[in-house]
Amino acid sequence: MLSGVDLRVGAGRISALLGPNGAGKTTFLRIVTGLLLPESGSVRVAGIDVAADPMGARRHIGVVPSGDRTFYMRISGLENLAFFGRLYGLSRREALARAEQRLADVGLADAGAQRAGLYSHGMQKRLSMARALLMNPELLVVDEATDGLDPEGARRIQDLVRGITDTGAAVVWTTQRLDEIRGFADAVTVLDRGRTTFAGTVEDLMLQATSRAYFVRLRGVGDAPGDAELQRANEALGALGTLSRAGGDREHVRLDLTEGAVLGEALAAVSGAGLTVLDVAQQRSELEQSFLRLTTPRT
Amino acid sequence: MTGAQANPIAELAKLSAFLRRDLLTRLSYRTAILADLFSLFSQALIFYYVSKVVNPARIPNSGGQRTTYIAYVTVGIAVSGLLAIGLARLVNVIRQEQFMGTLESLMVTPTTASVILLGSVVYDLIYVPFRTVIFLVIVSIGFNVSFVASGYVPALVILAAFMPFVWGIGSIASACVLTFRRGTGVLGFATFVLTFTSGAYFPVSLFPSWVGQLAKINPIAVTITGMREQLIGGAGWDDALTVLAKLIPMSGITLLLGLLAFRLAMRRERRLGTLGLY
């Protein structure tokens, strides 16, 4: 169930749709592509009302669905693309030419004659991207395209999408991988249980982070800091935050900053207490913290 | 479909894409094609030997001609086999698309639901009658069953008029699959009853007289009887036209009901958003 979701994506922009499982991301994409009729509200793609004219709207939409098995596994990647091209009204000759071009665009030119069933997960994702781009869509809808891909594969998909926006296409990108939207998406909408809990830029989303926890690697007088040294450091920190054992390795401790505290000041206080700060790492990224704050934990 | 209407010619042109897709897919399963041909031959072989123990005097005349059980049952098997295979393929095609995850990929293209349904079965609508002809040829050559040459064309026309009935029943079954996921059991039972009482394997006279009355409005029985009269008795075009006058409305109504059921099922799935679920 979706309620009160309002999303606008301009030409050449990437809008990320975040949310935990069951938040309504796929439902939203189904409504956008006309697979699901909304009980109220409307979706317009390139000025066309999707519910009133789904066929007309679909001519302007390219879809990269989640999951692998969205192709005919016994026929080649090229034949798959040519088939879908025909469904968009292309002649066989046009569809083949367009399919070959798109396969080359996504780096699958050499694998075009291979059966789609023999493609790796990453190759199927690129084939899916090639299919979505067959008709130079004005709106590209991408449903968790990097799910299950290695970092290189995910980067490749993102590069392809960035390239598409250069041609003026608008992109709706759903994901659960928070790290991938930084420096990629122009806008973010967070859905939780069918409602929008955040809409804004990635930077605005990061500012939603409230709890800030770090892992700090410290050295005391001997080697790892002792309990008495930690006690001293905590006294020095005062209202800035608290240090506590992170478990296991005694060299690493957890630093929880209070709201408004500045990390540099906290580290200076720890140094002033006689401990050497060797390394600092964020326990969770600001994006992850914001996401967790804006969504309801699932049991 | 609402909004701008699709160009019917452009939509129908998409059928060749479906045909090519399914031809390539089937050709990739070469062993299955050989196995299918073998099953046709083995079926004919079994009935050839069964016919040896059946008294020809108990077999009703067709087109005024006496016949053997093998000739009689061959036409029944051909038509009922066409129905069974056609129906199985029609029903499974949507289910298969759901399982493969390709149904939603098809549905997000600017293609009407009717063309997706027709496209998904166009290969079988061509292949299954072709397979039926092969079966008749195997029996004719392999088991020395002679059919009347002048009856081939009228028989094929009757068979062609029967295809919309198969398509219609298949569309109803597809709609059941879309709606209930496992809704083919009742339809399968109904088809069995219609086939069993159609005289495909046994003369209708063996059944209670009311079965014989029902057979007159059973499209399967009408088709089988009509084809027997042509292939065995060489009844000619006048008889064929009488059969067609009965069969075409039955097939037409079934097809319309089937397409309507499928359309309603698709609309329901769109409303519920459960098209990709199986």
Coordinates of C-alpha atoms in Angstrom, one line a residue:
Chain A
M1 CA 0.0 0.0 0.0
L2 CA 1.4 3.4 -1.0
S3 CA 0.1 6.6 0.3
G4 CA 1.1 10.2 -0.2
V5 CA 4.1 9.4 -2.4
D6 CA 5.1 12.3 -4.6
L7 CA 8.1 12.0 -6.9
R8 CA 9.2 14.2 -9.8
V9 CA 12.2 13.3 -11.9
G10 CA 13.5 15.8 -14.4
A11 CA 15.3 15.1 -17.7
G12 CA 18.9 14.1 -17.1
R13 CA 18.4 13.5 -13.4
I14 CA 18.7 10.4 -11.2
S15 CA 16.3 10.0 -8.4
A16 CA 17.0 7.2 -5.9
L17 CA 14.2 5.4 -4.2
L18 CA 15.4 3.9 -0.9
G19 CA 13.5 1.7 1.5
P20 CA 13.7 -1.6 3.4
N21 CA 12.0 -4.7 2.1
G22 CA 8.3 -4.2 1.8
A23 CA 8.6 -0.4 1.8
G24 CA 6.7 -0.1 -1.5
K25 CA 9.5 0.5 -3.9
T26 CA 8.6 -2.3 -6.4
T27 CA 4.9 -1.4 -6.0
F28 CA 5.7 2.2 -6.9
L29 CA 7.6 1.0 -10.0
R30 CA 4.7 -1.3 -11.0
I31 CA 2.4 1.7 -10.9
V32 CA 4.8 3.8 -12.9
T33 CA 5.0 1.1 -15.6
G34 CA 1.3 0.5 -15.6
L35 CA 1.4 -3.0 -14.3
L36 CA -0.6 -2.0 -11.3
L37 CA -3.5 0.4 -11.2
P38 CA -3.4 2.9 -8.4
E39 CA -6.7 3.4 -6.4
S40 CA -6.1 7.1 -6.4
G41 CA -3.5 9.5 -7.6
S42 CA -1.8 9.6 -11.0
V43 CA 1.5 9.0 -12.7
R44 CA 2.6 10.9 -15.8
V45 CA 5.5 9.9 -18.0
A46 CA 6.5 12.3 -20.7
G47 CA 3.2 14.0 -20.1
I48 CA 1.1 10.9 -20.6
D49 CA -1.2 9.6 -17.9
V50 CA 0.0 6.0 -17.3
A51 CA -3.4 4.7 -16.0
A52 CA -5.3 6.3 -18.9
D53 CA -2.9 5.3 -21.7
P54 CA -0.5 2.6 -20.4
M55 CA 0.5 1.6 -24.0
G56 CA 1.4 5.2 -24.9
A57 CA 3.3 5.7 -21.7
R58 CA 5.3 2.5 -22.1
R59 CA 6.7 3.7 -25.3
H60 CA 8.7 6.2 -23.3
I61 CA 9.8 3.9 -20.4
G62 CA 12.7 1.5 -20.2
V63 CA 12.6 -1.0 -17.4
V64 CA 15.5 -2.9 -15.7
P65 CA 13.6 -5.3 -13.5
S66 CA 15.1 -6.8 -10.4
G67 CA 16.2 -10.5 -10.6
D68 CA 17.9 -12.3 -13.4
R69 CA 15.4 -14.5 -15.1
T70 CA 13.6 -12.0 -17.3
F71 CA 14.9 -13.3 -20.6
Y72 CA 14.3 -16.4 -22.7
M73 CA 17.2 -18.5 -21.6
R74 CA 17.3 -20.9 -24.6
I75 CA 17.8 -18.1 -27.2
S76 CA 20.7 -15.8 -27.7
G77 CA 21.1 -12.4 -26.1
L78 CA 20.8 -10.8 -29.5
E79 CA 17.6 -12.7 -30.4
N80 CA 16.2 -11.7 -27.0
L81 CA 16.8 -8.0 -27.6
A82 CA 15.5 -8.2 -31.2
F83 CA 12.3 -9.9 -29.9
F84 CA 11.7 -7.1 -27.4
G85 CA 12.5 -4.6 -30.1
R86 CA 9.8 -6.0 -32.3
L87 CA 7.3 -5.6 -29.4
Y88 CA 8.1 -1.9 -29.5
G89 CA 7.1 -1.9 -33.1
L90 CA 10.5 -2.1 -34.8
S91 CA 10.8 -4.1 -38.0
R92 CA 13.0 -7.2 -37.7
R93 CA 15.9 -5.4 -39.5
E94 CA 15.6 -2.3 -37.3
A95 CA 15.3 -4.5 -34.2
L96 CA 18.4 -6.4 -35.0
A97 CA 20.4 -3.3 -35.8
R98 CA 19.3 -1.6 -32.6
A99 CA 20.0 -4.8 -30.6
E100 CA 23.5 -5.1 -31.9
Q101 CA 24.2 -1.4 -31.1
R102 CA 22.9 -1.7 -27.6
L103 CA 24.9 -4.9 -27.0
A104 CA 28.0 -3.1 -28.0
D105 CA 27.0 -0.1 -25.7
V106 CA 26.8 -2.4 -22.7
G107 CA 30.0 -4.3 -23.6
L108 CA 28.3 -7.5 -24.7
A109 CA 29.0 -7.4 -28.4
D110 CA 31.1 -10.6 -28.3
A111 CA 28.4 -12.4 -26.3
G112 CA 25.4 -11.6 -28.5
A113 CA 25.2 -15.0 -30.2
Q114 CA 25.5 -16.8 -26.8
R115 CA 22.3 -18.2 -25.2
A116 CA 21.1 -15.8 -22.5
G117 CA 21.0 -18.8 -20.1
L118 CA 24.8 -19.0 -20.2
Y119 CA 25.2 -15.3 -19.2
S120 CA 26.7 -14.6 -15.8
H121 CA 24.6 -12.5 -13.3
G122 CA 26.5 -9.3 -14.3
M123 CA 26.1 -10.0 -18.0
Q124 CA 22.3 -10.5 -17.5
K125 CA 22.1 -7.2 -15.7
R126 CA 23.9 -5.5 -18.6
L127 CA 21.6 -7.4 -21.1
S128 CA 18.7 -6.1 -19.1
M129 CA 20.1 -2.6 -19.3
A130 CA 20.5 -3.0 -23.1
R131 CA 16.9 -4.0 -23.4
A132 CA 15.8 -1.0 -21.4
L133 CA 17.7 1.3 -23.7
L134 CA 16.5 -0.2 -27.0
M135 CA 14.1 2.7 -27.6
N136 CA 16.1 5.5 -26.1
P137 CA 13.5 5.9 -23.3
E138 CA 12.7 9.2 -21.7
L139 CA 12.3 7.5 -18.3
L140 CA 14.5 4.6 -17.2
V141 CA 13.2 2.6 -14.3
V142 CA 15.8 0.6 -12.5
D143 CA 14.9 -1.9 -9.8
E144 CA 17.8 -2.9 -7.6
A145 CA 20.1 -3.4 -10.6
T146 CA 23.3 -3.7 -8.6
D147 CA 21.8 -6.4 -6.2
G148 CA 24.2 -9.3 -6.1
L149 CA 26.9 -7.7 -8.3
D150 CA 30.5 -7.3 -7.4
P151 CA 31.8 -3.7 -7.0
E152 CA 33.2 -3.6 -10.5
G153 CA 29.9 -4.9 -12.0
A154 CA 27.9 -2.4 -9.9
R155 CA 30.1 0.4 -11.0
R156 CA 29.7 -0.6 -14.6
I157 CA 25.9 -0.5 -14.4
Q158 CA 26.1 2.9 -12.7
D159 CA 28.4 4.3 -15.4
L160 CA 25.9 3.1 -18.0
V161 CA 23.1 4.9 -16.2
R162 CA 25.1 8.1 -15.9
G163 CA 25.7 7.9 -19.6
I164 CA 22.0 7.7 -20.2
T165 CA 21.3 10.8 -18.2
D166 CA 23.7 12.6 -20.5
T167 CA 21.2 12.0 -23.3
G168 CA 18.4 13.6 -21.3
A169 CA 16.7 10.5 -19.8
A170 CA 15.3 10.7 -16.3
V171 CA 16.1 7.8 -14.1
V172 CA 14.3 6.3 -11.1
W173 CA 16.8 4.0 -9.3
T174 CA 15.6 1.8 -6.4
T175 CA 18.2 0.3 -4.2
Q176 CA 19.0 -1.0 -0.7
R177 CA 22.7 -0.3 -1.2
L178 CA 23.1 3.1 0.5
D179 CA 26.7 3.5 -0.4
E180 CA 25.9 3.6 -4.1
I181 CA 23.8 6.7 -4.1
R182 CA 26.4 9.1 -2.8
G183 CA 27.9 11.0 -5.8
F184 CA 25.4 9.2 -8.1
A185 CA 21.8 10.3 -7.3
D186 CA 20.6 13.8 -7.7
A187 CA 17.7 13.3 -5.3
V188 CA 16.6 10.7 -2.8
T189 CA 13.2 9.6 -1.6
V190 CA 13.0 7.3 1.4
L191 CA 9.9 5.1 1.6
D192 CA 8.9 3.2 4.7
R193 CA 5.7 1.1 4.9
G194 CA 4.3 2.8 1.8
R195 CA 4.9 6.4 3.0
T196 CA 7.6 9.0 2.1
T197 CA 9.8 9.6 5.2
F198 CA 12.3 11.7 3.4
A199 CA 12.7 13.6 0.1
G200 CA 15.6 15.7 -0.8
T201 CA 19.3 15.6 -1.8
V202 CA 21.8 13.0 -0.7
E203 CA 23.5 15.6 1.4
D204 CA 20.3 16.5 3.1
L205 CA 19.8 12.8 3.9
M206 CA 23.2 12.6 5.4
L207 CA 22.3 15.5 7.7
Q208 CA 19.5 13.4 9.1
A209 CA 22.1 11.3 10.9
T210 CA 22.0 11.8 14.7
S211 CA 23.8 9.0 16.4
R212 CA 27.5 9.1 15.5
A213 CA 29.6 6.2 16.6
Y214 CA 33.3 5.5 15.7
F215 CA 35.8 2.8 16.1
V216 CA 39.0 4.3 17.4
R217 CA 42.4 2.5 17.5
L218 CA 44.3 3.7 20.6
R219 CA 47.7 3.1 22.1
G220 CA 48.3 3.6 25.8
V221 CA 51.5 3.7 27.8
G222 CA 52.2 0.1 27.2
D223 CA 50.5 -1.2 24.1
A224 CA 46.7 -1.5 24.2
P225 CA 45.0 1.0 26.6
G226 CA 44.3 -0.3 30.0
D227 CA 41.0 0.2 31.9
A228 CA 42.5 3.0 34.0
E229 CA 43.6 4.8 30.8
L230 CA 40.2 4.5 29.3
Q231 CA 38.7 5.8 32.5
R232 CA 40.9 8.8 32.3
A233 CA 40.1 9.4 28.6
N234 CA 36.3 9.3 29.4
E235 CA 36.8 11.9 32.1
A236 CA 38.6 14.0 29.6
L237 CA 35.8 13.6 27.1
G238 CA 33.2 14.7 29.6
A239 CA 30.0 15.8 27.7
L240 CA 31.6 15.2 24.3
G241 CA 30.9 11.4 24.4
T242 CA 32.0 8.1 25.8
L243 CA 34.6 5.5 25.1
S244 CA 33.8 1.8 25.6
R245 CA 35.4 -1.5 24.8
A246 CA 34.3 -2.7 21.4
G247 CA 35.0 -6.4 22.4
G248 CA 37.7 -8.7 21.2
D249 CA 40.7 -6.6 20.2
R250 CA 41.7 -4.4 23.2
E251 CA 43.3 -1.9 20.9
H252 CA 40.0 -0.8 19.3
V253 CA 37.4 1.1 21.4
R254 CA 34.1 2.5 20.5
L255 CA 33.6 6.3 20.7
D256 CA 30.0 7.5 20.9
L257 CA 29.7 11.2 20.3
T258 CA 26.8 13.1 21.9
E259 CA 24.7 15.4 19.7
G260 CA 26.5 18.5 18.7
A261 CA 29.9 17.2 19.7
V262 CA 32.8 17.7 17.2
L263 CA 34.9 14.6 16.4
G264 CA 38.2 16.6 16.4
E265 CA 37.5 18.0 19.8
A266 CA 36.7 14.6 21.2
L267 CA 39.9 13.1 19.7
A268 CA 41.9 16.0 21.1
A269 CA 40.5 15.2 24.5
V270 CA 41.5 11.6 24.2
S271 CA 45.0 12.6 23.2
G272 CA 45.2 15.0 26.0
A273 CA 44.4 12.1 28.4
G274 CA 47.7 10.5 27.3
L275 CA 46.4 8.1 24.6
T276 CA 47.7 8.0 21.1
V277 CA 45.0 7.9 18.4
L278 CA 46.2 5.5 15.7
D279 CA 43.1 5.3 13.5
V280 CA 39.4 6.3 13.3
A281 CA 36.6 4.6 11.3
Q282 CA 33.0 5.4 11.3
Q283 CA 30.8 2.6 12.7
R284 CA 28.1 3.4 10.2
S285 CA 28.0 5.9 7.4
E286 CA 25.8 9.0 7.8
L287 CA 23.6 7.6 5.0
E288 CA 23.1 4.3 6.9
Q289 CA 22.4 6.1 10.1
S290 CA 19.9 8.3 8.3
F291 CA 18.3 5.4 6.6
L292 CA 17.9 3.5 9.9
R293 CA 16.4 6.6 11.5
L294 CA 13.9 7.1 8.7
T295 CA 12.7 3.5 8.4
T296 CA 11.0 1.1 10.8
P297 CA 13.1 -1.9 11.8
R298 CA 11.8 -5.2 10.6
T299 CA 11.7 -8.2 12.9
Chain B
M1 CA -6.9 -1.1 -23.1
T2 CA -7.7 2.5 -22.5
G3 CA -6.2 5.7 -24.0
A4 CA -4.9 5.7 -27.5
Q5 CA -5.9 2.6 -29.4
A6 CA -3.1 0.4 -30.7
N7 CA -2.7 0.0 -34.5
P8 CA -4.2 -3.5 -35.1
I9 CA -1.9 -4.1 -38.1
A10 CA 1.2 -3.1 -36.2
E11 CA 0.1 -5.2 -33.3
L12 CA -0.5 -8.3 -35.4
A13 CA 2.9 -7.8 -37.0
K14 CA 4.4 -8.6 -33.6
L15 CA 3.1 -12.2 -33.9
S16 CA 6.0 -13.1 -36.2
A17 CA 8.4 -12.1 -33.4
F18 CA 6.7 -14.5 -31.0
L19 CA 6.7 -17.2 -33.7
R20 CA 10.4 -16.8 -34.3
R21 CA 11.1 -16.8 -30.5
D22 CA 9.2 -20.0 -30.0
L23 CA 10.6 -21.7 -33.1
L24 CA 14.2 -21.0 -31.9
T25 CA 13.3 -22.1 -28.4
R26 CA 11.8 -25.4 -29.6
L27 CA 14.7 -26.0 -32.0
S28 CA 17.0 -25.8 -29.1
Y29 CA 15.3 -28.9 -27.7
R30 CA 16.0 -31.3 -30.6
T31 CA 15.6 -34.4 -28.5
A32 CA 12.1 -33.3 -27.4
I33 CA 11.1 -33.0 -31.1
L34 CA 12.3 -36.5 -31.8
A35 CA 10.6 -37.8 -28.6
D36 CA 7.3 -36.2 -29.7
L37 CA 7.5 -37.9 -33.1
F38 CA 8.3 -41.2 -31.4
S39 CA 5.3 -40.9 -29.1
L40 CA 3.0 -40.3 -32.1
F41 CA 4.3 -43.5 -33.7
S42 CA 4.0 -45.6 -30.5
Q43 CA 0.5 -44.4 -29.9
A44 CA -0.5 -45.4 -33.5
L45 CA 1.2 -48.8 -32.9
I46 CA -0.8 -49.5 -29.8
F47 CA -4.1 -48.8 -31.4
Y48 CA -3.1 -50.8 -34.5
Y49 CA -2.9 -53.9 -32.3
V50 CA -6.0 -53.0 -30.3
S51 CA -7.8 -52.8 -33.6
K52 CA -6.9 -56.4 -34.3
V53 CA -9.2 -57.5 -31.5
V54 CA -12.1 -55.2 -32.2
N55 CA -14.9 -56.5 -34.4
P56 CA -15.3 -54.1 -37.4
A57 CA -19.0 -54.8 -37.4
R58 CA -19.4 -52.9 -34.1
I59 CA -17.8 -49.8 -35.6
P60 CA -20.4 -47.3 -36.9
N61 CA -20.2 -46.3 -40.6
S62 CA -18.7 -43.0 -41.5
G63 CA -20.1 -41.1 -44.5
G64 CA -21.9 -44.3 -45.3
Q65 CA -18.8 -46.4 -45.5
R66 CA -17.8 -49.3 -43.3
T67 CA -14.4 -48.9 -41.6
T68 CA -11.9 -50.5 -39.3
Y69 CA -11.2 -49.6 -35.7
I70 CA -7.8 -48.3 -36.5
A71 CA -9.2 -45.9 -39.1
Y72 CA -12.0 -44.9 -36.8
V73 CA -9.8 -44.3 -33.8
T74 CA -7.0 -42.5 -35.7
V75 CA -9.3 -39.6 -36.4
G76 CA -10.5 -39.5 -32.8
I77 CA -6.9 -39.6 -31.5
A78 CA -5.8 -36.9 -33.9
V79 CA -8.5 -34.5 -32.8
S80 CA -8.5 -35.3 -29.1
G81 CA -4.7 -35.2 -29.1
L82 CA -4.8 -31.8 -30.8
L83 CA -7.1 -30.6 -28.1
A84 CA -5.0 -32.1 -25.3
I85 CA -1.7 -30.8 -26.5
G86 CA -3.1 -27.5 -27.7
L87 CA -4.8 -27.0 -24.3
A88 CA -1.7 -28.0 -22.3
R89 CA 0.5 -25.6 -24.2
L90 CA -2.0 -22.8 -24.1
V91 CA -2.4 -23.1 -20.3
N92 CA 1.2 -23.6 -19.6
V93 CA 2.4 -20.8 -21.7
I94 CA 1.3 -18.1 -19.3
R95 CA 2.3 -20.1 -16.3
Q96 CA 5.7 -20.6 -17.9
E97 CA 6.1 -16.9 -18.5
Q98 CA 5.3 -16.3 -14.9
F99 CA 7.8 -18.9 -13.7
M100 CA 10.5 -17.6 -16.1
G101 CA 9.9 -14.1 -14.9
T102 CA 9.3 -12.9 -18.4
L103 CA 5.6 -12.1 -18.1
E104 CA 6.2 -8.7 -16.5
S105 CA 8.9 -8.0 -19.1
L106 CA 6.4 -8.6 -21.8
M107 CA 3.7 -6.6 -20.1
V108 CA 5.8 -3.5 -19.8
T109 CA 6.2 -3.3 -23.5
P110 CA 3.6 -1.4 -25.5
T111 CA 1.8 -4.6 -26.6
T112 CA -1.8 -5.4 -25.9
A113 CA -2.7 -8.3 -23.6
S114 CA -4.6 -10.0 -26.5
V115 CA -1.5 -9.9 -28.7
I116 CA 0.7 -11.3 -25.9
L117 CA -1.8 -14.2 -25.4
L118 CA -2.1 -14.8 -29.1
G119 CA 1.6 -14.4 -29.6
S120 CA 2.4 -16.8 -26.9
V121 CA 0.4 -19.5 -28.6
V122 CA 0.8 -18.7 -32.2
Y123 CA 3.6 -21.3 -32.6
D124 CA 1.4 -24.0 -31.1
L125 CA -1.6 -22.9 -33.2
I126 CA 0.5 -23.7 -36.2
Y127 CA 2.5 -26.6 -34.9
V128 CA -0.3 -28.7 -33.3
P129 CA -2.4 -29.0 -36.5
F130 CA 0.8 -29.8 -38.4
R131 CA 1.6 -32.5 -35.8
T132 CA -1.9 -33.9 -36.3
V133 CA -1.4 -34.2 -40.1
I134 CA 1.9 -35.9 -39.4
F135 CA 0.1 -38.4 -37.2
L136 CA -2.5 -39.1 -39.9
V137 CA 0.3 -39.6 -42.4
I138 CA 2.2 -42.0 -40.1
V139 CA -0.9 -44.1 -39.6
S140 CA -1.8 -44.0 -43.3
I141 CA 1.6 -45.1 -44.5
G142 CA 2.8 -47.2 -41.5
F143 CA -0.4 -49.1 -40.8
N144 CA -1.9 -49.3 -44.3
V145 CA -5.0 -47.2 -43.4
S146 CA -6.4 -45.6 -46.5
F147 CA -8.2 -42.3 -46.2
V148 CA -10.3 -40.8 -49.0
A149 CA -8.0 -38.3 -50.9
S150 CA -10.9 -36.0 -51.7
G151 CA -11.7 -35.7 -48.0
Y152 CA -8.3 -34.2 -47.0
V153 CA -9.1 -30.6 -47.8
P154 CA -12.7 -30.5 -46.2
A155 CA -11.3 -32.4 -43.2
L156 CA -8.5 -29.8 -42.8
V157 CA -11.0 -27.0 -43.1
I158 CA -13.1 -28.6 -40.3
L159 CA -10.0 -28.9 -38.2
A160 CA -9.2 -25.3 -38.8
A161 CA -12.7 -24.3 -37.7
F162 CA -12.1 -26.3 -34.5
M163 CA -8.9 -24.4 -33.6
P164 CA -10.7 -21.3 -32.2
F165 CA -12.5 -23.6 -29.8
V166 CA -9.2 -25.0 -28.6
W167 CA -7.9 -21.4 -28.3
G168 CA -11.0 -20.3 -26.5
I169 CA -10.9 -23.1 -23.9
G170 CA -7.1 -22.5 -23.5
S171 CA -7.7 -18.8 -22.9
I172 CA -10.3 -19.6 -20.2
A173 CA -7.8 -22.0 -18.6
S174 CA -5.1 -19.3 -18.8
A175 CA -7.4 -16.9 -17.1
C176 CA -8.0 -19.4 -14.4
V177 CA -4.2 -19.9 -14.0
L178 CA -3.8 -16.1 -13.7
T179 CA -6.5 -15.8 -11.2
F180 CA -6.3 -18.9 -9.1
R181 CA -2.7 -20.0 -9.9
R182 CA -3.9 -23.6 -9.9
G183 CA -7.3 -23.3 -11.6
T184 CA -6.9 -25.8 -14.3
G185 CA -8.2 -28.9 -12.5
V186 CA -11.9 -28.3 -13.0
L187 CA -11.3 -27.3 -16.6
G188 CA -9.2 -30.4 -17.2
F189 CA -12.0 -32.6 -15.9
A190 CA -14.6 -30.9 -18.1
T191 CA -12.4 -31.4 -21.1
F192 CA -11.9 -35.0 -20.3
V193 CA -15.7 -35.5 -20.0
L194 CA -16.2 -33.7 -23.3
T195 CA -13.5 -35.8 -25.0
F196 CA -14.5 -39.1 -23.5
T197 CA -18.1 -38.7 -24.6
S198 CA -17.2 -37.3 -28.0
G199 CA -16.8 -40.7 -29.6
A200 CA -13.0 -40.2 -30.0
Y201 CA -12.2 -43.7 -28.8
F202 CA -15.5 -45.5 -28.6
P203 CA -18.8 -45.2 -30.6
V204 CA -21.2 -42.8 -28.8
S205 CA -23.8 -45.6 -29.1
L206 CA -22.1 -47.4 -26.3
F207 CA -23.1 -44.7 -23.9
P208 CA -26.6 -43.8 -22.5
S209 CA -28.8 -42.2 -25.2
W210 CA -28.6 -38.7 -23.5
V211 CA -24.8 -38.7 -24.1
G212 CA -25.5 -39.1 -27.8
Q213 CA -27.8 -36.1 -27.6
L214 CA -25.2 -34.1 -25.9
A215 CA -22.6 -35.1 -28.5
K216 CA -24.6 -33.2 -31.1
I217 CA -23.7 -30.0 -29.4
N218 CA -20.2 -31.0 -28.3
P219 CA -17.7 -29.3 -30.6
I220 CA -15.2 -32.1 -30.1
A221 CA -17.7 -34.7 -31.2
V222 CA -18.9 -32.5 -34.1
T223 CA -15.3 -32.1 -35.3
I224 CA -14.4 -35.8 -35.0
T225 CA -17.6 -37.0 -36.7
G226 CA -17.2 -34.4 -39.5
M227 CA -13.6 -35.4 -40.1
R228 CA -14.4 -39.1 -40.1
E229 CA -17.1 -38.6 -42.7
Q230 CA -14.6 -36.8 -44.9
L231 CA -11.5 -39.0 -44.4
I232 CA -13.2 -42.3 -44.2
G233 CA -16.5 -41.8 -46.2
G234 CA -15.4 -39.0 -48.6
A235 CA -18.7 -37.2 -47.7
G236 CA -17.9 -34.1 -49.7
W237 CA -18.3 -30.4 -49.3
D238 CA -22.1 -30.3 -48.7
D239 CA -21.6 -32.4 -45.5
A240 CA -18.6 -30.4 -44.6
L241 CA -20.6 -27.1 -44.8
T242 CA -23.3 -28.6 -42.6
V243 CA -20.6 -29.4 -40.0
L244 CA -19.0 -26.0 -40.4
A245 CA -22.3 -24.3 -39.9
K246 CA -22.6 -25.9 -36.5
L247 CA -18.9 -25.7 -35.5
I248 CA -18.0 -22.1 -36.4
P249 CA -20.5 -20.5 -34.1
M250 CA -19.5 -22.9 -31.2
S251 CA -15.8 -22.1 -31.8
G252 CA -16.5 -18.4 -32.2
I253 CA -18.5 -18.1 -29.0
T254 CA -15.9 -20.1 -27.0
L255 CA -13.1 -18.0 -28.4
L256 CA -14.9 -14.7 -27.5
L257 CA -15.6 -16.1 -24.0
G258 CA -12.0 -17.1 -23.6
L259 CA -10.6 -13.7 -24.7
L260 CA -13.0 -11.9 -22.4
A261 CA -12.0 -14.2 -19.5
F262 CA -8.3 -13.6 -20.1
R263 CA -8.8 -9.8 -20.4
L264 CA -10.7 -9.7 -17.1
A265 CA -8.1 -11.8 -15.4
M266 CA -5.3 -9.5 -16.7
R267 CA -7.3 -6.5 -15.5
R268 CA -7.7 -8.0 -12.0
E269 CA -3.9 -8.8 -11.9
R270 CA -3.1 -5.2 -12.8
R271 CA -5.5 -3.9 -10.1
L272 CA -3.9 -6.2 -7.5
G273 CA -0.4 -6.0 -8.7
T274 CA 0.1 -9.7 -8.6
L275 CA 0.9 -10.4 -12.2
G276 CA 4.5 -11.6 -11.5
L277 CA 3.5 -13.9 -8.7
Y278 CA 3.1 -17.6 -9.1

